[in-house]
Short mmCIF file of C-alpha atoms in Angstrom, two decimals:
data_model
loop_
_atom_site.label_atom_id
_atom_site.label_comp_id
_atom_site.label_asym_id
_atom_site.label_seq_id
_atom_site.Cartn_x
_atom_site.Cartn_y
_atom_site.Cartn_z
CA MET A 733 63.78 275.33 91.10
CA SER A 734 63.96 273.65 94.47
CA ALA A 735 61.91 271.10 95.19
CA GLU A 736 59.94 272.86 97.86
CA LYS A 737 56.19 272.78 98.16
CA ILE A 738 55.05 275.45 96.20
CA GLU A 739 50.89 277.00 96.95
CA ASP A 740 49.73 277.74 93.63
CA VAL A 741 47.60 280.84 95.36
CA LEU A 742 47.72 282.07 98.38
CA ILE A 743 44.73 283.76 99.36
CA VAL A 744 44.99 286.06 102.75
CA GLY A 745 41.28 287.03 104.39
CA ALA A 746 38.47 284.76 104.36
CA GLY A 747 35.51 287.28 103.92
CA PRO A 748 33.21 286.70 100.87
CA THR A 749 35.91 288.43 98.46
CA GLY A 750 38.25 285.84 99.69
CA LEU A 751 36.21 282.66 99.78
CA SER A 752 34.79 283.96 96.45
CA LEU A 753 38.22 283.81 94.78
CA ALA A 754 39.11 280.60 96.04
CA ILE A 755 35.98 279.02 94.85
CA THR A 756 36.21 280.60 91.22
CA LEU A 757 39.87 279.06 91.21
CA ARG A 758 38.49 275.58 92.24
CA CYS A 759 35.86 275.71 89.59
CA TYR A 760 39.05 275.97 87.19
CA GLY A 761 40.61 272.95 89.20
CA ILE A 762 43.50 275.19 90.60
CA PRO A 763 44.41 274.35 94.27
CA VAL A 764 44.43 277.14 96.95
CA ARG A 765 45.37 278.04 100.22
CA ILE A 766 43.03 280.26 102.00
CA ILE A 767 43.83 281.71 105.45
CA ASP A 768 42.33 284.12 107.80
CA ARG A 769 43.73 285.88 111.11
CA ALA A 770 40.05 285.31 112.78
CA ALA A 771 39.83 282.03 115.15
CA GLN A 772 36.11 281.78 113.95
CA PRO A 773 34.06 282.90 111.00
CA SER A 774 32.07 286.14 111.95
CA SER A 775 28.87 286.06 113.71
CA VAL A 776 27.81 289.75 112.87
CA SER A 777 25.26 291.21 110.22
CA LYS A 778 27.92 293.52 108.23
CA ALA A 779 27.16 293.95 104.81
CA LEU A 780 23.28 293.33 103.87
CA ALA A 781 22.53 293.41 100.39
CA ILE A 782 23.71 291.29 96.90
CA TRP A 783 22.88 293.25 94.00
CA SER A 784 22.28 291.78 90.72
CA ALA A 785 25.67 291.76 89.00
CA SER A 786 26.75 289.83 92.31
CA LEU A 787 23.86 287.24 91.99
CA GLU A 788 24.88 286.59 88.43
CA ALA A 789 28.50 285.77 89.49
CA MET A 790 26.58 283.27 92.16
CA GLN A 791 25.31 281.61 89.41
CA GLY A 792 28.52 280.77 87.83
CA MET A 793 30.02 279.83 91.22
CA GLY A 794 27.24 277.33 91.74
CA VAL A 795 25.85 278.78 94.91
CA ILE A 796 23.02 280.92 93.44
CA ASP A 797 20.24 278.49 94.83
CA ASP A 798 21.48 278.73 98.11
CA PHE A 799 21.27 282.53 98.10
CA LEU A 800 17.63 282.87 96.37
CA ARG A 801 16.73 280.37 99.06
CA ASP A 802 18.11 281.77 102.32
CA GLY A 803 17.77 285.39 101.50
CA ALA A 804 14.86 288.15 101.17
CA ARG A 805 13.96 289.93 98.22
CA LEU A 806 14.07 293.86 98.90
CA SER A 807 10.80 295.49 97.49
CA ALA A 808 11.20 299.23 98.00
CA LEU A 809 13.39 302.15 99.56
CA CYS A 810 10.86 304.55 101.34
CA ILE A 811 11.76 308.16 101.84
CA GLY A 812 10.39 310.26 104.48
CA ASP A 813 10.00 313.92 106.51
CA GLY A 814 8.75 313.32 110.07
CA GLY A 815 5.48 312.00 109.82
CA ARG A 816 4.84 311.92 105.61
CA GLN A 817 6.12 309.72 103.07
CA LEU A 818 7.96 311.71 100.67
CA ALA A 819 8.77 308.83 97.76
CA ARG A 820 8.36 305.06 97.54
CA MET A 821 11.17 304.00 95.22
CA GLU A 822 10.59 300.33 93.77
CA VAL A 823 13.75 298.03 93.69
CA GLY A 824 14.47 295.82 90.59
CA ALA A 825 11.98 297.33 88.18
CA GLY A 826 14.12 298.31 85.64
CA ILE A 827 17.65 296.08 86.04
CA ASP A 828 18.27 293.76 83.46
CA SER A 829 19.56 290.50 84.87
CA PRO A 830 18.11 287.24 85.33
CA PHE A 831 18.07 288.25 88.58
CA PRO A 832 16.22 291.84 88.63
CA PHE A 833 16.47 292.58 92.23
CA PRO A 834 18.79 292.82 95.14
CA LEU A 835 18.64 290.16 98.03
CA LEU A 836 18.98 290.87 101.43
CA ILE A 837 21.42 288.49 103.77
CA PRO A 838 23.53 288.96 106.71
CA GLN A 839 27.28 288.64 105.74
CA SER A 840 27.58 286.33 108.15
CA GLU A 841 25.11 283.95 106.13
CA THR A 842 27.15 284.87 103.08
CA GLU A 843 30.32 283.57 104.24
CA ARG A 844 28.81 280.33 105.40
CA LEU A 845 27.08 279.81 102.53
CA LEU A 846 30.40 280.74 100.34
CA ASN A 847 32.55 278.30 102.80
CA ALA A 848 30.32 275.50 102.29
CA ARG A 849 30.80 275.32 98.26
CA LEU A 850 34.60 275.95 98.98
CA SER A 851 34.79 272.85 101.39
CA ALA A 852 32.53 271.04 98.67
CA LEU A 853 35.06 271.89 96.26
CA GLY A 854 38.01 270.17 98.42
CA VAL A 855 39.26 273.38 100.43
CA THR A 856 39.22 274.24 104.01
CA VAL A 857 39.94 277.53 105.57
CA GLU A 858 43.10 277.28 107.85
CA ARG A 859 41.67 280.11 110.69
CA GLY A 860 43.68 281.27 113.52
CA VAL A 861 46.45 282.02 110.87
CA GLU A 862 47.99 285.51 110.32
CA PHE A 863 49.93 286.78 107.47
CA ALA A 864 53.24 288.51 108.87
CA GLU A 865 55.36 289.53 105.78
CA LEU A 866 56.59 288.68 102.17
CA SER A 867 59.15 289.03 99.60
CA GLN A 868 59.02 287.89 95.77
CA ASP A 869 60.99 287.28 92.79
CA GLU A 870 60.10 286.56 89.38
CA ASN A 871 59.29 282.91 90.19
CA GLY A 872 57.07 283.55 93.10
CA VAL A 873 55.96 284.62 96.64
CA THR A 874 57.63 283.97 100.19
CA ALA A 875 55.58 284.83 102.87
CA THR A 876 55.64 284.32 106.52
CA LEU A 877 52.54 283.14 108.51
CA LYS A 878 51.77 282.65 111.96
CA ASP A 879 49.18 281.02 114.46
CA ALA A 880 48.99 280.75 118.15
CA SER A 881 52.06 277.60 117.92
CA ARG A 882 54.44 278.14 115.42
CA THR A 883 55.90 280.31 112.37
CA GLU A 884 55.65 279.16 108.79
CA VAL A 885 57.68 280.29 105.59
CA VAL A 886 55.71 279.08 102.71
CA ARG A 887 56.43 279.72 98.80
CA ALA A 888 53.47 280.82 96.27
CA ARG A 889 53.26 281.36 93.08
CA TYR A 890 50.96 284.12 93.19
CA LEU A 891 49.25 286.12 96.55
CA VAL A 892 46.35 288.00 96.80
CA GLY A 893 45.25 290.23 99.71
CA CYS A 894 41.77 290.24 100.93
CA ASP A 895 42.25 290.97 104.13
CA GLY A 896 40.18 294.16 104.81
CA ALA A 897 40.31 297.64 104.96
CA ARG A 898 43.39 297.36 107.23
CA SER A 899 45.27 295.09 104.82
CA GLU A 900 48.51 293.28 106.14
CA VAL A 901 49.01 292.96 102.31
CA ARG A 902 48.47 296.36 101.39
CA ARG A 903 51.12 297.26 103.99
CA ALA A 904 53.58 294.46 103.15
CA LEU A 905 53.42 295.83 99.56
CA ASP A 906 54.24 299.55 100.70
CA ILE A 907 50.86 300.63 98.61
CA PRO A 908 49.54 303.92 99.40
CA PHE A 909 45.46 304.05 100.58
CA GLU A 910 44.48 306.97 99.01
CA GLY A 911 41.57 309.04 99.98
CA SER A 912 40.08 310.51 103.29
CA THR A 913 38.21 309.92 106.10
CA GLU A 914 34.54 311.10 107.02
CA PRO A 915 35.09 313.46 110.37
CA GLN A 916 31.67 312.64 111.63
CA THR A 917 31.11 309.45 113.67
CA PHE A 918 28.43 307.16 112.73
CA LEU A 919 26.30 304.86 114.62
CA LEU A 920 25.17 301.16 113.87
CA GLY A 921 22.57 298.77 115.45
CA ASP A 922 21.29 295.73 114.90
CA VAL A 923 17.84 295.70 116.56
CA ARG A 924 14.21 294.30 116.97
CA ILE A 925 11.64 297.64 116.41
CA ASP A 926 8.00 297.78 117.58
CA GLY A 927 5.28 300.22 115.90
CA GLY A 928 6.39 302.77 113.51
CA GLY A 929 4.45 300.95 110.59
CA LEU A 930 7.72 299.48 109.06
CA ASP A 931 7.47 297.04 106.34
CA HIS A 932 10.04 294.44 106.80
CA LYS A 933 10.56 294.37 102.78
CA ASN A 934 11.54 298.09 102.50
CA ILE A 935 14.56 300.05 103.45
CA TYR A 936 13.82 303.42 105.11
CA LEU A 937 15.78 306.59 104.87
CA TRP A 938 14.05 309.20 106.86
CA TRP A 939 14.86 312.96 107.89
CA ARG A 940 13.47 315.65 110.18
CA ARG A 941 14.90 318.39 112.26
CA GLY A 942 18.49 318.24 111.20
CA GLY A 943 19.00 314.97 111.48
CA THR A 944 18.74 311.53 109.46
CA ILE A 945 18.67 307.50 109.81
CA ALA A 946 18.67 304.68 107.75
CA LEU A 947 16.71 301.53 108.04
CA PHE A 948 17.61 298.31 106.68
CA PRO A 949 15.76 294.87 107.59
CA PHE A 950 17.62 291.19 107.24
CA GLU A 951 16.66 288.28 108.92
CA GLU A 952 12.99 287.97 110.96
CA ASN A 953 11.78 291.09 112.47
CA THR A 954 15.43 292.41 112.98
CA TRP A 955 16.63 295.88 111.61
CA ARG A 956 20.04 297.69 111.30
CA ILE A 957 19.83 301.35 112.38
CA PHE A 958 22.42 303.78 110.84
CA ALA A 959 22.51 307.59 112.20
CA MET A 960 25.21 310.20 112.79
CA ARG A 961 26.81 310.90 116.44
CA GLU A 962 25.73 314.54 117.16
CA THR A 963 29.26 315.09 119.06
CA ASP A 964 32.24 313.34 118.76
CA SER A 965 32.90 313.49 122.58
CA ALA A 966 32.62 309.84 122.66
CA ALA A 967 33.89 308.70 119.34
CA ASP A 968 34.87 305.60 119.45
CA VAL A 969 32.38 304.55 122.06
CA PRO A 970 29.49 302.16 120.86
CA PRO A 971 25.86 303.49 121.30
CA THR A 972 24.04 302.54 123.92
CA LEU A 973 20.13 301.34 122.74
CA ASP A 974 18.89 304.38 124.61
CA GLU A 975 21.36 306.49 122.43
CA LEU A 976 19.80 305.21 119.04
CA GLN A 977 16.34 304.95 120.57
CA GLY A 978 16.90 309.14 120.73
CA HIS A 979 17.99 309.28 117.14
CA ALA A 980 14.78 307.25 116.27
CA ASP A 981 12.33 309.34 118.39
CA ARG A 982 13.99 312.56 117.03
CA TYR A 983 14.53 311.93 112.91
CA GLY A 984 12.75 308.38 112.28
CA PRO A 985 9.04 307.50 111.54
CA PRO A 986 7.32 308.08 114.14
CA GLY A 987 6.09 305.11 116.88
CA MET A 988 9.04 303.48 116.77
CA ARG A 989 10.16 301.13 119.66
CA LEU A 990 13.60 299.95 119.55
CA ARG A 991 14.81 296.83 121.67
CA ASP A 992 17.02 293.54 122.06
CA PRO A 993 20.26 294.90 120.39
CA SER A 994 22.61 291.84 118.72
CA TRP A 995 25.19 294.56 117.94
CA LEU A 996 25.97 297.84 118.63
CA SER A 997 28.84 299.95 116.90
CA ALA A 998 30.64 303.51 116.65
CA PHE A 999 32.92 303.81 113.88
CA ARG A 1000 34.38 306.53 110.72
CA ILE A 1001 33.70 306.27 107.14
CA ASN A 1002 36.89 306.08 105.12
CA GLU A 1003 36.41 306.55 101.03
CA ARG A 1004 40.08 305.01 99.81
CA VAL A 1005 41.40 303.21 96.85
CA ALA A 1006 44.95 301.46 96.89
CA ALA A 1007 47.08 303.12 94.52
CA ARG A 1008 48.02 299.93 92.87
CA TYR A 1009 46.37 296.42 92.90
CA ARG A 1010 48.99 294.54 91.94
CA VAL A 1011 53.20 294.58 92.77
CA GLY A 1012 54.56 291.82 90.83
CA ARG A 1013 52.79 288.55 91.85
CA CYS A 1014 50.93 289.92 94.31
CA PHE A 1015 47.23 291.08 94.25
CA LEU A 1016 44.83 293.45 96.30
CA ALA A 1017 41.18 292.60 96.05
CA GLY A 1018 37.87 293.59 97.92
CA ASP A 1019 38.36 296.12 100.75
CA ALA A 1020 42.09 295.67 100.87
CA ALA A 1021 41.53 297.64 97.50
CA HIS A 1022 38.75 300.03 98.15
CA VAL A 1023 36.42 301.22 100.98
CA HIS A 1024 33.52 303.47 101.01
CA SER A 1025 30.61 304.26 103.17
CA PRO A 1026 27.36 301.84 103.09
CA ALA A 1027 25.35 304.20 101.33
CA GLY A 1028 24.34 301.93 98.15
CA GLY A 1029 25.38 298.78 100.02
CA GLN A 1030 28.03 297.98 97.18
CA GLY A 1031 31.08 297.52 99.10
CA MET A 1032 31.05 293.86 99.31
CA ASN A 1033 29.33 293.57 96.01
CA THR A 1034 32.36 295.12 94.22
CA GLY A 1035 35.00 292.88 96.18
CA ILE A 1036 33.10 290.02 94.78
CA GLN A 1037 33.11 290.85 91.42
CA ASP A 1038 36.95 291.75 92.02
CA ALA A 1039 37.31 288.25 92.76
CA VAL A 1040 35.64 286.94 89.82
CA ASN A 1041 37.45 289.04 87.37
CA LEU A 1042 40.95 288.02 88.74
CA GLY A 1043 40.08 284.83 89.54
CA TRP A 1044 39.49 283.12 85.56
CA LYS A 1045 42.72 285.37 84.87
CA LEU A 1046 44.97 283.82 87.45
CA ALA A 1047 43.33 280.38 87.00
CA TYR A 1048 44.21 280.81 83.26
CA ALA A 1049 47.88 282.10 83.82
CA ARG A 1050 48.49 278.97 86.36
CA ALA A 1051 47.40 276.74 84.28
CA GLY A 1052 49.43 277.90 81.19
CA ILE A 1053 46.63 279.15 79.01
CA GLY A 1054 46.95 282.19 77.18
CA ASP A 1055 49.52 285.38 77.61
CA PRO A 1056 49.77 285.51 81.34
CA ASN A 1057 51.07 289.05 81.49
CA LEU A 1058 48.32 290.22 79.45
CA LEU A 1059 45.57 288.57 81.56
CA LEU A 1060 47.33 289.51 84.83
CA ASP A 1061 47.98 293.30 83.71
CA SER A 1062 44.12 293.80 82.85
CA TYR A 1063 43.00 293.36 86.49
CA GLU A 1064 44.02 296.62 87.98
CA PRO A 1065 42.98 298.87 85.01
CA GLU A 1066 39.48 297.42 84.68
CA ARG A 1067 38.70 296.95 88.51
CA ARG A 1068 40.04 300.06 90.16
CA ALA A 1069 38.59 302.36 87.62
CA ILE A 1070 35.19 300.85 88.90
CA ALA A 1071 36.17 300.95 92.45
CA GLN A 1072 36.80 304.70 92.17
CA ASN A 1073 33.46 305.20 90.52
CA VAL A 1074 31.74 303.28 93.48
CA VAL A 1075 33.57 305.14 96.20
CA ARG A 1076 32.84 308.65 94.83
CA ALA A 1077 28.82 307.63 94.36
CA ALA A 1078 28.70 306.15 97.89
CA GLU A 1079 30.29 309.38 99.27
CA GLN A 1080 27.65 311.56 97.33
CA LYS A 1081 24.85 309.41 98.67
CA LEU A 1082 26.01 309.90 101.90
CA HIS A 1083 26.65 313.42 102.24
CA LEU A 1084 23.13 314.16 100.33
CA ALA A 1085 21.27 311.53 103.20
CA PHE A 1086 22.67 313.19 106.16
CA SER A 1087 22.89 316.66 105.25
CA SER A 1088 21.76 318.95 107.22
CA GLY A 1089 20.34 322.49 107.96
CA ALA A 1090 16.39 324.06 107.27
CA ALA A 1091 17.11 325.02 104.00
CA MET A 1092 19.01 321.75 103.08
CA ARG A 1093 15.60 319.69 104.37
CA ILE A 1094 13.79 321.87 101.94
CA VAL A 1095 15.51 321.05 99.06
CA LYS A 1096 15.77 317.69 99.78
CA ASP A 1097 12.13 317.41 100.21
CA ILE A 1098 11.36 319.04 96.94
CA ALA A 1099 13.70 316.97 95.10
CA VAL A 1100 12.64 313.59 96.54
CA SER A 1101 9.01 314.27 96.40
CA PHE A 1102 9.31 315.39 92.55
CA LEU A 1103 12.22 313.14 91.13
CA GLY A 1104 12.21 310.23 93.63
CA ASN A 1105 8.54 309.35 92.13
CA LEU A 1106 9.56 309.65 88.35
CA PRO A 1107 10.00 305.92 87.05
CA PHE A 1108 13.00 307.00 85.08
CA VAL A 1109 15.06 308.65 88.18
CA GLN A 1110 14.28 305.33 90.03
CA LYS A 1111 15.16 303.19 87.17
CA ARG A 1112 18.58 304.89 86.84
CA LEU A 1113 19.41 304.73 90.60
CA GLN A 1114 18.35 300.99 90.70
CA ILE A 1115 20.53 300.12 87.43
CA GLU A 1116 23.62 302.10 89.30
CA LEU A 1117 23.59 299.91 92.16
CA SER A 1118 23.04 296.70 90.65
CA GLU A 1119 26.56 297.29 88.72
CA THR A 1120 24.92 295.71 85.74
CA GLU A 1121 25.91 298.46 83.23
CA ILE A 1122 29.43 298.63 84.30
CA VAL A 1123 31.66 299.00 81.46
CA TYR A 1124 35.17 298.38 81.49
CA HIS A 1125 37.19 301.00 79.33
CA ASN A 1126 40.63 300.35 79.83
CA GLY A 1127 43.26 297.77 80.10
CA PRO A 1128 45.04 295.54 77.56
CA LEU A 1129 42.28 292.95 77.50
CA VAL A 1130 39.77 295.09 76.63
CA ALA A 1131 41.54 296.89 73.86
CA LEU A 1132 42.27 293.14 72.36
CA GLY A 1133 38.62 293.03 71.50
CA ALA A 1134 38.78 296.47 69.62
CA PRO A 1135 35.80 298.40 71.43
CA PRO A 1136 34.15 301.11 70.11
CA ARG A 1137 34.41 304.72 71.50
CA ASN A 1138 31.25 304.84 73.56
CA PRO A 1139 30.20 300.93 74.22
CA ALA A 1140 26.85 300.09 75.64
CA ARG A 1141 25.35 297.00 76.54
CA THR A 1142 26.84 293.77 75.15
CA ASP A 1143 29.63 295.80 73.56
CA VAL A 1144 33.28 294.81 74.30
CA GLY A 1145 33.77 295.46 77.91
CA ALA A 1146 30.52 295.58 79.05
CA ARG A 1147 28.20 292.54 80.15
CA ALA A 1148 26.50 290.19 78.52
CA ARG A 1149 22.84 290.06 78.64
CA ASP A 1150 20.17 287.03 79.44
CA ALA A 1151 18.15 285.85 76.25
CA ILE A 1152 15.47 283.24 75.54
CA LEU A 1153 16.37 280.38 73.23
CA THR A 1154 14.67 277.41 72.28
CA VAL A 1155 16.24 273.79 72.59
CA GLU A 1156 14.08 270.98 71.10
CA GLY A 1157 10.70 272.94 71.03
CA LYS A 1158 11.17 274.30 74.71
CA ASP A 1159 12.30 278.04 75.93
CA GLN A 1160 15.06 278.13 78.30
CA PRO A 1161 17.37 280.83 79.82
CA LEU A 1162 20.92 281.78 78.31
CA TRP A 1163 22.37 282.93 81.16
CA PRO A 1164 23.41 279.23 82.74
CA LEU A 1165 25.29 278.63 79.53
CA LEU A 1166 26.98 281.66 80.28
CA SER A 1167 27.90 281.09 83.75
CA GLU A 1168 30.19 278.07 83.12
CA SER A 1169 33.62 278.12 83.70
CA ARG A 1170 34.76 279.20 80.18
CA HIS A 1171 34.33 281.60 77.46
CA THR A 1172 31.40 281.41 75.06
CA LEU A 1173 30.94 281.88 71.24
CA LEU A 1174 27.48 283.03 70.11
CA LEU A 1175 27.43 282.91 66.59
CA PHE A 1176 24.74 284.48 64.45
CA GLU A 1177 24.83 282.66 61.40
CA ASP A 1178 22.26 282.79 58.27
CA ALA A 1179 20.94 279.73 56.69
CA GLY A 1180 23.74 277.85 54.55
CA SER A 1181 26.35 280.17 55.72
CA PRO A 1182 28.38 278.28 58.44
CA MET A 1183 30.89 280.79 60.32
CA MET A 1184 33.04 278.03 62.49
CA SER A 1185 36.78 278.34 61.46
CA THR A 1186 39.33 275.93 61.95
CA ALA A 1187 40.82 278.33 64.89
CA VAL A 1188 37.37 277.95 66.82
CA ALA A 1189 37.32 274.27 66.63
CA THR A 1190 40.78 273.73 68.06
CA TYR A 1191 39.50 275.72 71.12
CA LEU A 1192 36.36 273.57 71.42
CA THR A 1193 38.47 270.22 71.22
CA ASP A 1194 40.65 271.56 74.39
CA LYS A 1195 37.21 272.60 76.08
CA LEU A 1196 38.43 276.24 76.52
CA LEU A 1197 35.32 277.56 74.37
CA GLY A 1198 31.81 276.63 74.12
CA VAL A 1199 30.09 277.77 71.05
CA LEU A 1200 26.09 278.44 70.96
CA ARG A 1201 25.14 278.60 67.18
CA PHE A 1202 21.84 280.97 66.73
CA ALA A 1203 19.66 279.90 63.58
CA PRO A 1204 15.61 280.07 63.09
CA GLU A 1205 15.10 276.91 64.72
CA ASN A 1206 16.76 277.67 68.62
CA ASP A 1207 15.91 281.75 67.82
CA PRO A 1208 12.67 281.46 66.26
CA LYS A 1209 11.77 285.30 67.60
CA ASN A 1210 15.00 286.45 67.15
CA HIS A 1211 15.05 287.37 70.91
CA VAL A 1212 18.81 286.32 71.46
CA ARG A 1213 19.85 288.66 67.88
CA MET A 1214 17.62 291.32 69.40
CA ARG A 1215 19.18 290.98 72.86
CA TYR A 1216 22.84 291.37 71.10
CA ALA A 1217 22.14 293.98 68.68
CA GLN A 1218 22.51 291.47 65.87
CA GLN A 1219 20.76 292.63 62.58
CA GLY A 1220 22.42 289.51 60.29
CA PRO A 1221 25.32 287.35 60.51
CA GLY A 1222 27.95 287.92 63.24
CA TRP A 1223 29.44 286.66 66.34
CA VAL A 1224 29.89 287.82 70.04
CA LEU A 1225 32.59 286.11 72.69
CA ILE A 1226 31.87 286.28 76.38
CA ARG A 1227 34.15 286.02 79.12
CA PRO A 1228 34.02 283.67 81.84
CA ASP A 1229 32.91 286.66 84.12
CA GLN A 1230 30.06 287.55 82.09
CA VAL A 1231 32.03 290.49 79.80
CA VAL A 1232 31.70 290.88 76.47
CA ALA A 1233 35.68 290.19 75.07
CA ALA A 1234 34.89 290.79 71.66
CA ARG A 1235 32.55 290.96 68.85
CA GLY A 1236 32.09 291.32 64.85
CA ASN A 1237 29.36 291.50 62.19
CA GLY A 1238 29.48 289.39 59.25
CA SER A 1239 31.69 286.33 58.68
CA ASP A 1240 35.09 288.07 59.41
CA LEU A 1241 36.42 286.51 62.49
CA THR A 1242 40.14 288.62 62.25
CA VAL A 1243 39.21 290.11 65.79
CA LEU A 1244 37.85 286.76 67.23
CA ASN A 1245 41.06 284.75 66.01
CA ARG A 1246 43.45 287.60 67.50
CA TYR A 1247 41.81 287.26 71.24
CA LEU A 1248 41.84 283.56 71.18
CA ASP A 1249 45.69 283.18 70.22
CA ARG A 1250 46.24 285.62 72.98
CA VAL A 1251 44.00 284.53 75.71
CA LEU A 1252 43.30 280.81 74.90
CA ARG A 1253 45.78 279.05 73.34
CA PRO A 1254 47.70 276.92 75.58
CA LEU A 1255 51.32 278.21 76.29
CA LYS A 1256 52.27 274.71 77.76
CA CYS A 1257 50.42 271.64 77.23
CA SER A 1258 47.23 272.26 79.31
CA ALA A 1259 44.92 269.49 80.02
CA ILE A 1260 41.36 269.53 80.86
CA LYS A 1261 39.16 267.24 83.39
CA ALA A 1262 36.27 265.80 82.19
CA ASP A 1263 33.79 268.16 84.28
CA GLY A 1264 35.54 270.93 82.58
CA ALA A 1265 37.53 272.23 85.39
CA ARG A 1266 41.87 272.94 83.74
CA GLN A 1267 44.47 270.70 85.49
CA THR A 1268 47.23 273.03 87.14
CA VAL A 1269 50.15 272.32 84.74
CA GLY A 1270 52.61 274.86 83.49
CA GLU A 1271 55.15 276.61 85.30
CA ALA A 1272 53.28 280.58 84.96
#
C-alpha cells in the first residue's frame, strides 16, 4: 500500500445523522473527517421532535443532559374539527424507556449541540467542501472533494453518505431511490400565533370544511403550521403569511392570528428508500437512504439510529475487532427494513390526516372521537412513534444470536430495557451502564453457581465487554430479572447500540461464546485506551 495519507472514515454531510455517526466513531477513538457543502450550519428549524429511542442513543453519545436542558417535553396531541376538540392524546404514557417522552427542539439546535460534542472529541466540520465523485477498490475509497479554491483527491478506508435526500454519494454509487412523490404541494411556515386557545406544550391536528392543518410548537411562542395548497398553479412558490392565515381561518382552531414568520416554504413530499445501503466500502445513512412525510416526526430520528447502528460496526471493523464482513453486512438488512416500515406508516398518517370530503370528515370524526380517546390506542401510537419497540429480524448479526421466531422486547434483535439495580444499598438505573461504548453482559446467577467462562474473562481483560452480575444483593426485588424475563440462571448480551445481541437460559454459554468469537475477537493486535475508546489499529 502506498505511503499516502488515508482517512479512516470520510463522512459526507454534517446534519444530525452525519454528526451522530462522527460522534459514535470518536467515542471508540476512530479518526473521522466530516465535510459539508454548506458554508454555515443550518439556521432553520426543520425537524423538531426527538423521540425516546433517539434520546437513549443521545445518552450513549454523551449529550443527553444538553438536550434535556435545552429541549421542551411535549404533553399531548390534540385533534379537532372546527370549534370542537375530538380527542386529547397524552404523549409519553406507555413508552417503556428511561426517556418516556418526545423532546421538541429545532434541528438547528440539535445540530449545534451535536457539533459541540464532536468538537470536544477533537473533530471540526469542514464547511464549504463539496463531494464530487468517487471510485473504490478492495482497500479503500478514492473521493474527489471541491471547495471554493481547490480540488482535492482523498483516500479513505470507508465513506458514508449522510448528505440528504438529493445525495450526491447515492448518485455516484448509482443506487436507485425507490418510491414515489405525493402529487400535492404542501406549505410550511414558522410563525407566532395569537389566540386560538393553544397550549404551547401540545401538537394540534385540526380539520373542517374539507381541509386540514397541523400545528407544532417549538422555541418560545413559535409554531410550525403545516398545510396543503389547494391548487398547484404556484407549486414551487413559498406561501405568504396571508395564504397561511387563510388556511388557519378555514381549517384550524377558531381565533388564531398568525404573525412574524421566520421561515416560509412550499414543497413536495417524497416517500422513498434507497435500493442499497452499502456498496463495497461506501454506505448511506439518514435522508440519503430514506425520506418520507413529516407525519410522526420520525425522519431525523431514523437517521440518528442509522448512525448509531453503523457507527459501532465501522469502529470495530476499523480497529480490527470481530469479523468485518459479518458486522458491515448486517447494517443494510437491519436498518433498511426499519426505514421501509417508517416510510409506509408516515404515508398512511399523511393520507389519513389530509383526506378530504364530507363523508371522510364524518368517518374521521367518529374514529378519532371513539378510538382516539381509548388508552390502549394512544399507547400503541406513542410506542410506534417512539421507535422503542423496533425489532431487527434480518441480517447475519441477528442470526448469530439465534433469535426466536417471534421476538418480543429484550429478545434477540429487540431493544434492551432500563431497570433498577441496587449498588451499595442505593437504587440506580441500569440504562447508563448499557450506554457505554462496549457490549454488556447481564449474568443472572443462582447463589453458588457462577457462570463466568474463560472466554468471557478474555474479553473483560480487553475491555471490550462489561459484565453485570445479578444476585440477591444487587437485585433484591428481582426487578432486573423481571424486566429481562429471567426466571432462573441465564444471561443477556447487549450490543453497544442497546440492542439485545444474544441470550440464553441456564449455564449453557454456547451461543454467547460463538457470538463473542465472531464479533469481539481481535483479528489483529487491538489496543484499548484507558478511557475505554479503541485505538485505531489494524488494516480492515
